[in-house]
């Protein structure tokens, strides 16, 4: 199903800009893999490629560049493109900010936030979940400072604290607790942050997070439907093409 969605969206993107073909999208993806900033810049400039297209692998150029640590391309080309939209996720629901978060790149995250990245957007996971999953305390503190919801949950009721406990990242656990993380929120199988830490081998963190019982009520969270979000982007692009700015 996801391969079909990628194919359909690629066709929509290609039809919206006549000079962009599947071959040039593949060429762009390969240039990003090589961290060939000059070639990426050439493709954007001479082929008039939109930096918000979906590549054949389902990532946007920016998401893929961050994922593959092509930071020369990110800093010298991507972030300087006037048409760049830092809010657009990959077809896996990963935003540029989420990738920066899991990698612990605080400088990049600060830049993305300055450029309008939504700290709490949730296509299933948030940037704070990603930072917690890799135990990135400085990143957690940055996201919290910028308004990240400390008790954000996934569809399965997983919190950032649960992810930090699962990763046995004591500094990350403490940073989240200091910001008001609720250790009584358990996942949909009734597993608490304390329990998952014990399962992963840390009795110290488990005891630190010990609770008497899980919170009974389900935590509400606005999780955005990724397909509908992408459709809205495509509809907006189509409207702009039909009614160009004067």
PDB file of N, CA, C and O in Angstrom, residues 13-78:
ATOM      1  N   UNK A  13       3.343  14.819  -8.338  1.00  0.00           N
ATOM      2  CA  UNK A  13       4.419  15.808  -8.316  1.00  0.00           C
ATOM      3  C   UNK A  13       4.988  16.038  -9.701  1.00  0.00           C
ATOM      4  O   UNK A  13       5.215  17.166 -10.117  1.00  0.00           O
ATOM      5  N   UNK A  14       5.218  14.956 -10.442  1.00  0.00           N
ATOM      6  CA  UNK A  14       5.798  15.063 -11.780  1.00  0.00           C
ATOM      7  C   UNK A  14       4.863  15.813 -12.711  1.00  0.00           C
ATOM      8  O   UNK A  14       5.279  16.689 -13.470  1.00  0.00           O
ATOM      9  N   UNK A  15       3.564  15.524 -12.637  1.00  0.00           N
ATOM     10  CA  UNK A  15       2.614  16.183 -13.529  1.00  0.00           C
ATOM     11  C   UNK A  15       2.468  17.660 -13.190  1.00  0.00           C
ATOM     12  O   UNK A  15       2.150  18.473 -14.046  1.00  0.00           O
ATOM     13  N   UNK A  16       2.722  18.027 -11.939  1.00  0.00           N
ATOM     14  CA  UNK A  16       2.586  19.423 -11.536  1.00  0.00           C
ATOM     15  C   UNK A  16       3.722  20.279 -12.085  1.00  0.00           C
ATOM     16  O   UNK A  16       3.589  21.488 -12.233  1.00  0.00           O
ATOM     17  N   UNK A  17       4.867  19.677 -12.361  1.00  0.00           N
ATOM     18  CA  UNK A  17       6.012  20.413 -12.880  1.00  0.00           C
ATOM     19  C   UNK A  17       6.594  19.631 -14.050  1.00  0.00           C
ATOM     20  O   UNK A  17       7.261  18.621 -13.871  1.00  0.00           O
ATOM     21  N   UNK A  18       6.342  20.132 -15.258  1.00  0.00           N
ATOM     22  CA  UNK A  18       6.664  19.377 -16.458  1.00  0.00           C
ATOM     23  C   UNK A  18       8.140  19.020 -16.573  1.00  0.00           C
ATOM     24  O   UNK A  18       8.498  18.005 -17.142  1.00  0.00           O
ATOM     25  N   UNK A  19       9.029  19.890 -16.021  1.00  0.00           N
ATOM     26  CA  UNK A  19      10.455  19.634 -16.190  1.00  0.00           C
ATOM     27  C   UNK A  19      10.982  18.576 -15.219  1.00  0.00           C
ATOM     28  O   UNK A  19      12.118  18.155 -15.323  1.00  0.00           O
ATOM     29  N   UNK A  20      10.151  18.173 -14.276  1.00  0.00           N
ATOM     30  CA  UNK A  20      10.579  17.159 -13.315  1.00  0.00           C
ATOM     31  C   UNK A  20      10.083  15.796 -13.767  1.00  0.00           C
ATOM     32  O   UNK A  20       8.891  15.595 -13.941  1.00  0.00           O
ATOM     33  N   UNK A  21      10.980  14.859 -13.954  1.00  0.00           N
ATOM     34  CA  UNK A  21      10.627  13.514 -14.374  1.00  0.00           C
ATOM     35  C   UNK A  21      11.052  12.534 -13.299  1.00  0.00           C
ATOM     36  O   UNK A  21      11.789  12.868 -12.366  1.00  0.00           O
ATOM     37  N   UNK A  22      10.606  11.304 -13.457  1.00  0.00           N
ATOM     38  CA  UNK A  22      11.007  10.274 -12.505  1.00  0.00           C
ATOM     39  C   UNK A  22      12.525  10.099 -12.516  1.00  0.00           C
ATOM     40  O   UNK A  22      13.149   9.879 -11.468  1.00  0.00           O
ATOM     41  N   UNK A  23      13.112  10.236 -13.696  1.00  0.00           N
ATOM     42  CA  UNK A  23      14.567  10.086 -13.801  1.00  0.00           C
ATOM     43  C   UNK A  23      15.298  11.173 -13.033  1.00  0.00           C
ATOM     44  O   UNK A  23      16.313  10.908 -12.372  1.00  0.00           O
ATOM     45  N   UNK A  24      14.794  12.418 -13.108  1.00  0.00           N
ATOM     46  CA  UNK A  24      15.475  13.495 -12.398  1.00  0.00           C
ATOM     47  C   UNK A  24      15.265  13.367 -10.890  1.00  0.00           C
ATOM     48  O   UNK A  24      16.152  13.719 -10.110  1.00  0.00           O
ATOM     49  N   UNK A  25      14.113  12.847 -10.477  1.00  0.00           N
ATOM     50  CA  UNK A  25      13.900  12.596  -9.053  1.00  0.00           C
ATOM     51  C   UNK A  25      14.893  11.552  -8.543  1.00  0.00           C
ATOM     52  O   UNK A  25      15.454  11.686  -7.453  1.00  0.00           O
ATOM     53  N   UNK A  26      15.103  10.515  -9.336  1.00  0.00           N
ATOM     54  CA  UNK A  26      16.076   9.483  -8.966  1.00  0.00           C
ATOM     55  C   UNK A  26      17.482  10.065  -8.939  1.00  0.00           C
ATOM     56  O   UNK A  26      18.276   9.767  -8.031  1.00  0.00           O
ATOM     57  N   UNK A  27      17.785  10.907  -9.913  1.00  0.00           N
ATOM     58  CA  UNK A  27      19.106  11.544  -9.946  1.00  0.00           C
ATOM     59  C   UNK A  27      19.314  12.418  -8.704  1.00  0.00           C
ATOM     60  O   UNK A  27      20.400  12.431  -8.112  1.00  0.00           O
ATOM     61  N   UNK A  28      18.254  13.140  -8.305  1.00  0.00           N
ATOM     62  CA  UNK A  28      18.333  13.976  -7.113  1.00  0.00           C
ATOM     63  C   UNK A  28      18.579  13.121  -5.870  1.00  0.00           C
ATOM     64  O   UNK A  28      19.428  13.447  -5.034  1.00  0.00           O
ATOM     65  N   UNK A  29      17.853  12.014  -5.764  1.00  0.00           N
ATOM     66  CA  UNK A  29      18.023  11.124  -4.617  1.00  0.00           C
ATOM     67  C   UNK A  29      19.463  10.606  -4.550  1.00  0.00           C
ATOM     68  O   UNK A  29      20.070  10.571  -3.470  1.00  0.00           O
ATOM     69  N   UNK A  30      20.019  10.220  -5.694  1.00  0.00           N
ATOM     70  CA  UNK A  30      21.384   9.693  -5.720  1.00  0.00           C
ATOM     71  C   UNK A  30      22.417  10.773  -5.393  1.00  0.00           C
ATOM     72  O   UNK A  30      23.423  10.499  -4.728  1.00  0.00           O
ATOM     73  N   UNK A  31      22.152  11.999  -5.830  1.00  0.00           N
ATOM     74  CA  UNK A  31      23.067  13.099  -5.523  1.00  0.00           C
ATOM     75  C   UNK A  31      23.064  13.388  -4.024  1.00  0.00           C
ATOM     76  O   UNK A  31      24.112  13.688  -3.433  1.00  0.00           O
ATOM     77  N   UNK A  32      21.897  13.288  -3.414  1.00  0.00           N
ATOM     78  CA  UNK A  32      21.807  13.480  -1.964  1.00  0.00           C
ATOM     79  C   UNK A  32      22.577  12.376  -1.244  1.00  0.00           C
ATOM     80  O   UNK A  32      23.305  12.640  -0.279  1.00  0.00           O
ATOM     81  N   UNK A  33      22.428  11.139  -1.707  1.00  0.00           N
ATOM     82  CA  UNK A  33      23.156  10.015  -1.101  1.00  0.00           C
ATOM     83  C   UNK A  33      24.659  10.260  -1.115  1.00  0.00           C
ATOM     84  O   UNK A  33      25.366   9.902  -0.168  1.00  0.00           O
ATOM     85  N   UNK A  34      25.156  10.883  -2.170  1.00  0.00           N
ATOM     86  CA  UNK A  34      26.593  11.160  -2.294  1.00  0.00           C
ATOM     87  C   UNK A  34      26.996  12.431  -1.555  1.00  0.00           C
ATOM     88  O   UNK A  34      28.176  12.761  -1.485  1.00  0.00           O
ATOM     89  N   UNK A  35      26.005  13.135  -1.021  1.00  0.00           N
ATOM     90  CA  UNK A  35      26.234  14.449  -0.411  1.00  0.00           C
ATOM     91  C   UNK A  35      26.891  15.389  -1.416  1.00  0.00           C
ATOM     92  O   UNK A  35      27.794  16.170  -1.083  1.00  0.00           O
ATOM     93  N   UNK A  36      26.402  15.299  -2.655  1.00  0.00           N
ATOM     94  CA  UNK A  36      26.935  16.113  -3.747  1.00  0.00           C
ATOM     95  C   UNK A  36      26.134  17.415  -3.810  1.00  0.00           C
ATOM     96  O   UNK A  36      25.197  17.563  -4.593  1.00  0.00           O
ATOM     97  N   UNK A  37      26.524  18.355  -2.959  1.00  0.00           N
ATOM     98  CA  UNK A  37      25.770  19.600  -2.829  1.00  0.00           C
ATOM     99  C   UNK A  37      25.710  20.368  -4.149  1.00  0.00           C
ATOM    100  O   UNK A  37      24.681  20.962  -4.491  1.00  0.00           O
ATOM    101  N   UNK A  38      26.797  20.356  -4.906  1.00  0.00           N
ATOM    102  CA  UNK A  38      26.833  21.087  -6.163  1.00  0.00           C
ATOM    103  C   UNK A  38      25.816  20.530  -7.154  1.00  0.00           C
ATOM    104  O   UNK A  38      25.122  21.283  -7.842  1.00  0.00           O
ATOM    105  N   UNK A  39      25.718  19.191  -7.216  1.00  0.00           N
ATOM    106  CA  UNK A  39      24.764  18.580  -8.146  1.00  0.00           C
ATOM    107  C   UNK A  39      23.332  18.824  -7.709  1.00  0.00           C
ATOM    108  O   UNK A  39      22.456  19.091  -8.536  1.00  0.00           O
ATOM    109  N   UNK A  40      23.090  18.746  -6.410  1.00  0.00           N
ATOM    110  CA  UNK A  40      21.746  19.017  -5.902  1.00  0.00           C
ATOM    111  C   UNK A  40      21.350  20.454  -6.229  1.00  0.00           C
ATOM    112  O   UNK A  40      20.239  20.721  -6.704  1.00  0.00           O
ATOM    113  N   UNK A  41      22.270  21.390  -6.028  1.00  0.00           N
ATOM    114  CA  UNK A  41      21.992  22.789  -6.338  1.00  0.00           C
ATOM    115  C   UNK A  41      21.705  22.973  -7.829  1.00  0.00           C
ATOM    116  O   UNK A  41      20.800  23.722  -8.212  1.00  0.00           O
ATOM    117  N   UNK A  42      22.468  22.267  -8.666  1.00  0.00           N
ATOM    118  CA  UNK A  42      22.255  22.334 -10.111  1.00  0.00           C
ATOM    119  C   UNK A  42      20.858  21.841 -10.481  1.00  0.00           C
ATOM    120  O   UNK A  42      20.149  22.471 -11.272  1.00  0.00           O
ATOM    121  N   UNK A  43      20.447  20.718  -9.903  1.00  0.00           N
ATOM    122  CA  UNK A  43      19.133  20.156 -10.217  1.00  0.00           C
ATOM    123  C   UNK A  43      18.007  21.085  -9.775  1.00  0.00           C
ATOM    124  O   UNK A  43      17.018  21.266 -10.488  1.00  0.00           O
ATOM    125  N   UNK A  44      18.163  21.686  -8.615  1.00  0.00           N
ATOM    126  CA  UNK A  44      17.155  22.641  -8.156  1.00  0.00           C
ATOM    127  C   UNK A  44      17.094  23.857  -9.074  1.00  0.00           C
ATOM    128  O   UNK A  44      16.015  24.329  -9.431  1.00  0.00           O
ATOM    129  N   UNK A  45      18.266  24.338  -9.477  1.00  0.00           N
ATOM    130  CA  UNK A  45      18.329  25.576 -10.252  1.00  0.00           C
ATOM    131  C   UNK A  45      18.000  25.353 -11.728  1.00  0.00           C
ATOM    132  O   UNK A  45      17.100  26.008 -12.275  1.00  0.00           O
ATOM    133  N   UNK A  46      18.708  24.432 -12.369  1.00  0.00           N
ATOM    134  CA  UNK A  46      18.574  24.271 -13.822  1.00  0.00           C
ATOM    135  C   UNK A  46      17.364  23.437 -14.215  1.00  0.00           C
ATOM    136  O   UNK A  46      16.767  23.666 -15.265  1.00  0.00           O
ATOM    137  N   UNK A  47      16.994  22.462 -13.394  1.00  0.00           N
ATOM    138  CA  UNK A  47      15.820  21.633 -13.690  1.00  0.00           C
ATOM    139  C   UNK A  47      14.562  22.173 -13.010  1.00  0.00           C
ATOM    140  O   UNK A  47      13.482  21.603 -13.160  1.00  0.00           O
ATOM    141  N   UNK A  48      14.762  23.247 -12.245  1.00  0.00           N
ATOM    142  CA  UNK A  48      13.650  23.897 -11.551  1.00  0.00           C
ATOM    143  C   UNK A  48      12.871  22.897 -10.687  1.00  0.00           C
ATOM    144  O   UNK A  48      11.642  22.892 -10.665  1.00  0.00           O
ATOM    145  N   UNK A  49      13.602  22.079  -9.987  1.00  0.00           N
ATOM    146  CA  UNK A  49      12.975  21.059  -9.156  1.00  0.00           C
ATOM    147  C   UNK A  49      12.483  21.664  -7.842  1.00  0.00           C
ATOM    148  O   UNK A  49      13.151  22.491  -7.231  1.00  0.00           O
ATOM    149  N   UNK A  50      11.320  21.227  -7.448  1.00  0.00           N
ATOM    150  CA  UNK A  50      10.724  21.675  -6.196  1.00  0.00           C
ATOM    151  C   UNK A  50      11.407  20.935  -5.040  1.00  0.00           C
ATOM    152  O   UNK A  50      11.483  19.703  -5.049  1.00  0.00           O
ATOM    153  N   UNK A  51      11.887  21.631  -4.012  1.00  0.00           N
ATOM    154  CA  UNK A  51      12.566  20.961  -2.901  1.00  0.00           C
ATOM    155  C   UNK A  51      11.623  20.174  -1.993  1.00  0.00           C
ATOM    156  O   UNK A  51      12.077  19.478  -1.082  1.00  0.00           O
ATOM    157  N   UNK A  52      10.326  20.285  -2.276  1.00  0.00           N
ATOM    158  CA  UNK A  52       9.341  19.595  -1.435  1.00  0.00           C
ATOM    159  C   UNK A  52       8.748  18.359  -2.092  1.00  0.00           C
ATOM    160  O   UNK A  52       7.796  17.776  -1.588  1.00  0.00           O
ATOM    161  N   UNK A  53       9.299  17.959  -3.251  1.00  0.00           N
ATOM    162  CA  UNK A  53       8.856  16.744  -3.921  1.00  0.00           C
ATOM    163  C   UNK A  53       9.127  15.514  -3.064  1.00  0.00           C
ATOM    164  O   UNK A  53      10.004  15.515  -2.207  1.00  0.00           O
ATOM    165  N   UNK A  54       8.405  14.437  -3.352  1.00  0.00           N
ATOM    166  CA  UNK A  54       8.744  13.140  -2.761  1.00  0.00           C
ATOM    167  C   UNK A  54       9.684  12.405  -3.704  1.00  0.00           C
ATOM    168  O   UNK A  54       9.422  12.278  -4.890  1.00  0.00           O
ATOM    169  N   UNK A  55      10.767  11.956  -3.129  1.00  0.00           N
ATOM    170  CA  UNK A  55      11.735  11.155  -3.876  1.00  0.00           C
ATOM    171  C   UNK A  55      11.183   9.740  -4.059  1.00  0.00           C
ATOM    172  O   UNK A  55      10.207   9.362  -3.405  1.00  0.00           O
ATOM    173  N   UNK A  56      11.789   8.931  -4.918  1.00  0.00           N
ATOM    174  CA  UNK A  56      11.306   7.560  -5.115  1.00  0.00           C
ATOM    175  C   UNK A  56      11.257   6.732  -3.836  1.00  0.00           C
ATOM    176  O   UNK A  56      10.452   5.801  -3.723  1.00  0.00           O
ATOM    177  N   UNK A  57      12.070   7.072  -2.828  1.00  0.00           N
ATOM    178  CA  UNK A  57      12.060   6.305  -1.587  1.00  0.00           C
ATOM    179  C   UNK A  57      11.014   6.789  -0.575  1.00  0.00           C
ATOM    180  O   UNK A  57      10.917   6.259   0.531  1.00  0.00           O
ATOM    181  N   UNK A  58      10.257   7.838  -0.939  1.00  0.00           N
ATOM    182  CA  UNK A  58       9.204   8.321  -0.049  1.00  0.00           C
ATOM    183  C   UNK A  58       9.612   9.449   0.872  1.00  0.00           C
ATOM    184  O   UNK A  58       8.794   9.966   1.624  1.00  0.00           O
ATOM    185  N   UNK A  59      10.879   9.845   0.846  1.00  0.00           N
ATOM    186  CA  UNK A  59      11.347  10.986   1.632  1.00  0.00           C
ATOM    187  C   UNK A  59      11.256  12.260   0.809  1.00  0.00           C
ATOM    188  O   UNK A  59      11.334  12.231  -0.420  1.00  0.00           O
ATOM    189  N   UNK A  60      11.148  13.396   1.485  1.00  0.00           N
ATOM    190  CA  UNK A  60      11.404  14.662   0.813  1.00  0.00           C
ATOM    191  C   UNK A  60      12.926  14.814   0.715  1.00  0.00           C
ATOM    192  O   UNK A  60      13.664  14.154   1.446  1.00  0.00           O
ATOM    193  N   UNK A  61      13.418  15.677  -0.173  1.00  0.00           N
ATOM    194  CA  UNK A  61      14.866  15.865  -0.260  1.00  0.00           C
ATOM    195  C   UNK A  61      15.504  16.239   1.076  1.00  0.00           C
ATOM    196  O   UNK A  61      16.570  15.728   1.422  1.00  0.00           O
ATOM    197  N   UNK A  62      14.850  17.113   1.842  1.00  0.00           N
ATOM    198  CA  UNK A  62      15.433  17.525   3.118  1.00  0.00           C
ATOM    199  C   UNK A  62      15.459  16.380   4.120  1.00  0.00           C
ATOM    200  O   UNK A  62      16.475  16.156   4.795  1.00  0.00           O
ATOM    201  N   UNK A  63      14.368  15.651   4.231  1.00  0.00           N
ATOM    202  CA  UNK A  63      14.331  14.515   5.157  1.00  0.00           C
ATOM    203  C   UNK A  63      15.410  13.505   4.789  1.00  0.00           C
ATOM    204  O   UNK A  63      16.140  13.004   5.663  1.00  0.00           O
ATOM    205  N   UNK A  64      15.549  13.232   3.499  1.00  0.00           N
ATOM    206  CA  UNK A  64      16.530  12.230   3.080  1.00  0.00           C
ATOM    207  C   UNK A  64      17.958  12.708   3.330  1.00  0.00           C
ATOM    208  O   UNK A  64      18.828  11.926   3.729  1.00  0.00           O
ATOM    209  N   UNK A  65      18.198  13.984   3.103  1.00  0.00           N
ATOM    210  CA  UNK A  65      19.534  14.519   3.332  1.00  0.00           C
ATOM    211  C   UNK A  65      19.912  14.426   4.812  1.00  0.00           C
ATOM    212  O   UNK A  65      21.044  14.077   5.152  1.00  0.00           O
ATOM    213  N   UNK A  66      18.967  14.710   5.688  1.00  0.00           N
ATOM    214  CA  UNK A  66      19.249  14.596   7.120  1.00  0.00           C
ATOM    215  C   UNK A  66      19.426  13.128   7.497  1.00  0.00           C
ATOM    216  O   UNK A  66      20.340  12.774   8.247  1.00  0.00           O
ATOM    217  N   UNK A  67      18.576  12.271   6.969  1.00  0.00           N
ATOM    218  CA  UNK A  67      18.642  10.845   7.281  1.00  0.00           C
ATOM    219  C   UNK A  67      20.011  10.250   6.909  1.00  0.00           C
ATOM    220  O   UNK A  67      20.555   9.411   7.625  1.00  0.00           O
ATOM    221  N   UNK A  68      20.548  10.705   5.774  1.00  0.00           N
ATOM    222  CA  UNK A  68      21.807  10.146   5.279  1.00  0.00           C
ATOM    223  C   UNK A  68      23.030  10.960   5.696  1.00  0.00           C
ATOM    224  O   UNK A  68      24.135  10.733   5.197  1.00  0.00           O
ATOM    225  N   UNK A  69      22.825  11.906   6.610  1.00  0.00           N
ATOM    226  CA  UNK A  69      23.917  12.745   7.122  1.00  0.00           C
ATOM    227  C   UNK A  69      24.614  13.537   6.020  1.00  0.00           C
ATOM    228  O   UNK A  69      25.824  13.794   6.093  1.00  0.00           O
ATOM    229  N   UNK A  70      23.840  13.939   5.021  1.00  0.00           N
ATOM    230  CA  UNK A  70      24.394  14.764   3.934  1.00  0.00           C
ATOM    231  C   UNK A  70      24.314  16.227   4.351  1.00  0.00           C
ATOM    232  O   UNK A  70      23.611  17.049   3.756  1.00  0.00           O
ATOM    233  N   UNK A  71      25.076  16.586   5.384  1.00  0.00           N
ATOM    234  CA  UNK A  71      24.902  17.888   6.015  1.00  0.00           C
ATOM    235  C   UNK A  71      25.434  19.040   5.169  1.00  0.00           C
ATOM    236  O   UNK A  71      24.957  20.172   5.289  1.00  0.00           O
ATOM    237  N   UNK A  72      26.417  18.782   4.312  1.00  0.00           N
ATOM    238  CA  UNK A  72      26.861  19.837   3.398  1.00  0.00           C
ATOM    239  C   UNK A  72      25.711  20.238   2.483  1.00  0.00           C
ATOM    240  O   UNK A  72      25.463  21.435   2.260  1.00  0.00           O
ATOM    241  N   UNK A  73      24.992  19.245   1.994  1.00  0.00           N
ATOM    242  CA  UNK A  73      23.836  19.510   1.137  1.00  0.00           C
ATOM    243  C   UNK A  73      22.730  20.196   1.915  1.00  0.00           C
ATOM    244  O   UNK A  73      22.085  21.132   1.419  1.00  0.00           O
ATOM    245  N   UNK A  74      22.497  19.762   3.143  1.00  0.00           N
ATOM    246  CA  UNK A  74      21.460  20.376   3.978  1.00  0.00           C
ATOM    247  C   UNK A  74      21.752  21.856   4.193  1.00  0.00           C
ATOM    248  O   UNK A  74      20.906  22.725   3.956  1.00  0.00           O
ATOM    249  N   UNK A  75      22.969  22.155   4.633  1.00  0.00           N
ATOM    250  CA  UNK A  75      23.296  23.518   5.054  1.00  0.00           C
ATOM    251  C   UNK A  75      23.565  24.474   3.900  1.00  0.00           C
ATOM    252  O   UNK A  75      23.188  25.657   3.967  1.00  0.00           O
ATOM    253  N   UNK A  76      24.197  23.982   2.838  1.00  0.00           N
ATOM    254  CA  UNK A  76      24.576  24.870   1.737  1.00  0.00           C
ATOM    255  C   UNK A  76      23.502  24.985   0.658  1.00  0.00           C
ATOM    256  O   UNK A  76      23.504  25.950  -0.109  1.00  0.00           O
ATOM    257  N   UNK A  77      22.602  23.999   0.599  1.00  0.00           N
ATOM    258  CA  UNK A  77      21.615  24.003  -0.479  1.00  0.00           C
ATOM    259  C   UNK A  77      20.182  23.998   0.059  1.00  0.00           C
ATOM    260  O   UNK A  77      19.410  24.937  -0.187  1.00  0.00           O
ATOM    261  N   UNK A  78      19.825  22.969   0.790  1.00  0.00           N
ATOM    262  CA  UNK A  78      18.429  22.792   1.199  1.00  0.00           C
ATOM    263  C   UNK A  78      17.888  23.976   1.997  1.00  0.00           C
ATOM    264  O   UNK A  78      16.853  24.561   1.657  1.00  0.00           O
TER     265      UNK A  78
END
